[in-house]
Coordinates of C-alpha atoms in Angstrom, one line a residue:
M9 CA 24.0 -6.7 12.3
K10 CA 22.8 -3.8 10.2
T11 CA 19.5 -2.2 11.0
L12 CA 17.4 0.1 8.9
T13 CA 19.0 3.5 8.1
K14 CA 18.1 6.6 10.1
K15 CA 15.9 7.9 7.3
F16 CA 13.7 4.7 7.2
S17 CA 13.5 4.6 11.0
Q18 CA 12.3 8.2 11.1
T19 CA 9.7 7.4 8.5
L20 CA 8.3 4.6 10.7
A21 CA 8.2 6.8 13.8
A22 CA 6.5 9.6 12.1
A23 CA 4.0 7.3 10.5
A24 CA 3.0 6.0 13.9
V25 CA 2.3 9.5 15.1
V26 CA 0.1 10.4 12.1
I27 CA -1.8 7.2 12.2
G28 CA -2.5 7.7 15.9
A29 CA -3.8 11.2 15.1
T30 CA -6.2 10.0 12.4
A31 CA -9.2 9.9 14.7
M32 CA -8.9 13.6 15.2
V33 CA -9.3 14.4 11.5
A34 CA -12.8 15.5 10.6
M35 CA -14.4 12.9 8.3
P36 CA -17.9 12.5 6.8
T37 CA -20.2 10.1 8.6
Q38 CA -21.5 8.7 5.3
A39 CA -19.6 8.4 2.0
R40 CA -21.0 10.6 -0.7
D41 CA -21.4 10.4 -4.5
L42 CA -19.8 13.0 -6.7
P43 CA -22.4 15.8 -6.4
E44 CA -22.1 15.9 -2.6
I45 CA -18.3 15.8 -2.8
R46 CA -18.2 18.7 -5.2
D47 CA -20.0 20.8 -2.6
D48 CA -17.6 19.8 0.1
V49 CA -14.1 18.1 0.2
F50 CA -13.1 14.8 -1.3
Q51 CA -12.0 12.7 1.7
V52 CA -9.3 10.2 0.7
A53 CA -7.4 7.7 2.9
N54 CA -4.3 5.6 2.8
S55 CA -2.3 3.7 5.4
G56 CA 0.6 6.2 5.8
A57 CA 2.9 3.3 6.5
Y58 CA 3.6 1.9 3.0
P59 CA 6.6 3.7 1.5
P60 CA 7.0 4.8 -1.3
F61 CA 3.3 4.8 -1.8
S62 CA 2.3 6.6 1.4
Y63 CA 4.3 7.5 4.4
V64 CA 5.2 10.4 6.7
N65 CA 8.4 12.2 5.9
T66 CA 10.8 13.7 8.4
Q67 CA 8.9 17.0 8.2
G68 CA 5.7 15.2 9.4
E69 CA 4.1 15.4 5.9
L70 CA 2.0 12.6 4.4
V71 CA 3.7 12.0 1.0
G72 CA 4.2 9.3 -1.6
F73 CA 3.0 7.8 -4.9
D74 CA -0.6 7.4 -3.8
V75 CA -0.7 10.9 -2.3
D76 CA 0.4 12.4 -5.6
I77 CA -2.0 10.3 -7.5
A78 CA -4.9 11.4 -5.3
E79 CA -3.9 15.1 -5.7
A80 CA -3.7 14.7 -9.5
L81 CA -7.0 13.0 -9.7
A82 CA -8.7 15.6 -7.6
E83 CA -7.3 18.3 -9.8
K84 CA -8.7 16.6 -12.9
M85 CA -12.1 16.2 -11.1
G86 CA -12.1 19.8 -10.0
V87 CA -12.6 19.0 -6.3
E88 CA -10.7 19.9 -3.2
V89 CA -9.0 16.9 -1.5
N90 CA -8.1 16.0 2.1
I91 CA -5.7 13.0 2.3
Q92 CA -5.5 11.3 5.6
S93 CA -4.0 8.1 7.1
S94 CA -6.0 5.2 8.5
P95 CA -4.8 1.9 10.0
W96 CA -4.6 -0.6 7.2
N97 CA -6.3 -3.5 9.0
G98 CA -9.5 -1.5 9.4
I99 CA -9.4 0.6 6.2
I100 CA -12.0 -1.3 4.3
A101 CA -14.5 -1.3 7.2
A102 CA -13.9 2.4 7.6
L103 CA -14.5 3.1 3.9
A104 CA -17.6 0.9 3.7
G105 CA -18.9 2.6 6.8
G106 CA -18.5 6.1 5.2
R107 CA -15.6 7.5 7.2
F108 CA -14.1 8.7 3.9
D109 CA -15.0 8.8 0.2
A110 CA -12.2 6.7 -1.4
C111 CA -9.1 4.7 -0.5
I112 CA -6.3 5.6 -2.9
C113 CA -3.9 3.2 -1.1
S114 CA -2.5 0.7 -3.5
M115 CA -5.3 -1.7 -2.6
S116 CA -5.1 -5.0 -4.5
V117 CA -8.4 -6.0 -6.2
T118 CA -9.6 -9.4 -4.8
E119 CA -12.9 -11.1 -4.9
E120 CA -13.2 -11.0 -1.1
R121 CA -12.8 -7.2 -1.1
K122 CA -15.3 -6.8 -4.0
K123 CA -17.9 -8.0 -1.6
A124 CA -17.4 -4.9 0.6
V125 CA -16.4 -2.1 -1.8
D126 CA -16.3 -1.2 -5.4
F127 CA -13.1 -0.6 -7.4
T128 CA -12.2 1.7 -10.2
D129 CA -10.0 0.7 -13.2
P130 CA -6.6 -0.5 -12.0
Y131 CA -3.7 2.0 -11.9
Y132 CA -0.8 -0.4 -11.4
S133 CA -0.1 -4.0 -10.5
A134 CA 2.1 -5.6 -7.9
G135 CA 3.0 -9.2 -6.9
L136 CA 4.0 -11.0 -3.7
S137 CA 7.6 -11.8 -3.1
V138 CA 9.6 -13.6 -0.3
W139 CA 12.5 -11.7 1.3
V140 CA 15.2 -12.9 3.7
Q141 CA 18.4 -11.6 5.2
E142 CA 21.3 -11.3 2.7
S143 CA 23.2 -13.9 4.7
T144 CA 20.4 -16.5 4.7
D145 CA 21.2 -19.6 2.7
D146 CA 18.7 -22.1 3.9
I147 CA 15.5 -20.6 2.3
S148 CA 15.2 -21.1 -1.4
S149 CA 11.6 -22.4 -1.7
I150 CA 8.2 -22.2 0.0
G151 CA 8.9 -25.5 1.6
D152 CA 12.0 -24.1 3.3
L153 CA 9.7 -21.7 5.3
S154 CA 8.5 -24.6 7.4
G155 CA 9.2 -24.0 11.1
K156 CA 10.3 -20.4 10.4
Q157 CA 9.0 -17.1 11.7
V158 CA 7.4 -15.4 8.7
G159 CA 6.3 -11.7 8.7
S160 CA 3.4 -10.1 6.7
T161 CA 1.4 -6.8 7.0
L162 CA -1.9 -7.2 8.8
G163 CA -4.8 -6.9 6.3
E164 CA -2.7 -7.1 3.2
T165 CA -2.9 -9.7 0.5
G166 CA 0.5 -11.0 1.6
N167 CA -0.9 -11.7 5.1
Q168 CA -3.9 -13.5 3.6
W169 CA -1.7 -15.6 1.5
A170 CA 0.7 -16.4 4.4
V171 CA -2.2 -17.4 6.7
E172 CA -3.9 -19.6 4.0
N173 CA -0.7 -21.3 2.9
G174 CA 1.3 -21.4 6.1
E175 CA -1.1 -23.1 8.5
G176 CA 0.7 -25.9 10.3
K177 CA 3.9 -25.1 8.4
W178 CA 5.4 -21.8 9.5
R179 CA 4.7 -19.3 12.3
N180 CA 3.0 -16.1 11.1
Q181 CA 3.8 -12.7 12.7
T182 CA 1.9 -9.7 11.6
F183 CA 2.9 -6.0 11.4
Q184 CA 1.1 -2.7 11.0
G185 CA 3.3 -1.5 8.1
L186 CA 6.2 -2.2 5.8
P187 CA 8.9 -0.2 7.7
D188 CA 8.2 -2.1 10.9
M189 CA 8.2 -5.5 9.1
M190 CA 11.5 -4.7 7.3
N191 CA 13.1 -3.7 10.5
A192 CA 12.0 -7.0 12.0
L193 CA 13.6 -8.9 9.1
T194 CA 16.9 -7.0 9.2
T195 CA 17.2 -7.4 13.0
G196 CA 16.4 -11.1 12.9
R197 CA 13.0 -11.0 14.7
V198 CA 11.5 -12.8 11.7
D199 CA 13.3 -15.3 9.3
A200 CA 11.4 -14.1 6.2
M201 CA 8.8 -11.7 5.1
I202 CA 6.1 -11.9 2.4
A203 CA 5.3 -8.5 0.8
D204 CA 4.5 -6.7 -2.5
D205 CA 7.6 -6.5 -4.6
V206 CA 7.6 -2.8 -5.7
P207 CA 7.8 -1.0 -2.3
V208 CA 10.5 -3.4 -1.1
L209 CA 12.6 -2.9 -4.2
V210 CA 12.2 0.9 -3.9
A211 CA 13.2 0.8 -0.2
M212 CA 16.3 -1.2 -1.2
Q213 CA 17.3 1.5 -3.7
E214 CA 17.0 4.2 -1.0
N215 CA 18.5 2.4 2.0
E216 CA 21.3 0.0 2.7
L217 CA 19.2 -3.0 3.5
P218 CA 21.0 -6.4 4.0
I219 CA 18.0 -8.4 2.5
K220 CA 17.4 -10.2 -0.8
M221 CA 14.4 -11.6 -2.7
V222 CA 14.2 -15.4 -2.9
D223 CA 13.0 -16.9 -6.1
V224 CA 10.4 -19.4 -4.8
G225 CA 8.4 -19.8 -8.0
E226 CA 5.3 -18.0 -9.1
L227 CA 3.4 -16.1 -6.5
P228 CA 0.1 -14.2 -6.9
R229 CA -0.1 -10.8 -8.6
W230 CA -3.0 -8.5 -8.4
P231 CA -4.1 -5.2 -10.0
A232 CA -4.2 -2.2 -7.6
A233 CA -7.2 0.1 -7.9
I234 CA -9.0 2.9 -6.0
S235 CA -11.7 1.5 -3.7
I236 CA -14.9 3.4 -3.0
Q237 CA -18.2 2.7 -1.2
K238 CA -20.6 0.6 -3.2
N239 CA -23.3 2.2 -5.4
K240 CA -21.5 5.5 -6.1
P241 CA -21.6 5.4 -9.9
E242 CA -20.8 9.1 -10.6
L243 CA -17.8 9.0 -8.3
K244 CA -16.5 5.8 -10.0
A245 CA -17.0 7.2 -13.5
A246 CA -15.2 10.5 -12.5
L247 CA -12.3 8.7 -11.0
N248 CA -11.9 6.4 -14.1
A249 CA -12.1 9.4 -16.4
A250 CA -9.5 11.3 -14.3
L251 CA -7.2 8.2 -14.3
A252 CA -7.4 8.0 -18.1
E253 CA -6.5 11.7 -18.3
I254 CA -3.4 11.6 -16.1
K255 CA -2.2 8.6 -18.0
A256 CA -2.8 10.3 -21.4
D257 CA -1.1 13.6 -20.5
G258 CA 2.0 12.2 -18.8
T259 CA 1.1 13.1 -15.3
Y260 CA 0.9 9.5 -14.2
Q261 CA 4.4 8.6 -15.6
D262 CA 5.9 11.6 -14.0
I263 CA 4.6 10.4 -10.6
V264 CA 6.0 6.9 -11.3
D265 CA 9.3 8.4 -12.2
K266 CA 9.4 10.4 -9.0
W267 CA 8.5 7.6 -6.6
I268 CA 9.2 4.3 -8.3
G269 CA 12.0 5.0 -10.8
K270 CA 12.4 6.7 -14.2
G271 CA 11.1 4.7 -17.1
V272 CA 9.6 2.0 -14.8
N273 CA 6.3 0.5 -16.1
I274 CA 4.2 -0.8 -13.2
E275 CA 0.9 -1.2 -15.1

């Protein structure tokens, strides 16, 4: 049976190293509004394990769509930026607690998350999808997941959906990031996975993955936005203004073309 290509496996291994080193990165003890950030460094976090949005390349560099978006926004805002990785399942608590100033991390906007953090205007949208091995022929609906081992990423909307809808039906298995979960699917450790569609489609373009999307009917879609600590009005306004600028001058579409695919509209 095929496994993930060497490139994708190296990405996973490097991501684990960087995530493990996150605690050594100097971070503010309390999130700041824009005036304090201008006097210091804009501290931004993402998971580092969500290609093509954020991951560690074979040179040990944190790269991806969200990394380039963060750098472009910082340039428009006129601030220096430090982009770091943080484990996804604790990223909202870390942001709310002030470990960094913003999470530019493809975070879906949900009512539950709004209770803990504020969001900017959306910068793209993604929806959940169900994926199985290419050779699988007994899963064509949500009902067919009954009794199966189903993977999802801990803390993501896919995991929340899988837990809420799968109780008493299928067995949920959680993972720290997309590469690890995709490896589990291709090697048969899970029967199916529930994940955002865009990153999986991109991974399939770049790697020979023996998996396929199953049309199980309409699944939830959410806008993705930048999350910040509550009651930071100047920072929120500056980020929204910078987002509008990079969309107007073509910078945003250039980043989409680079990481998602030329001419692809993900808004």
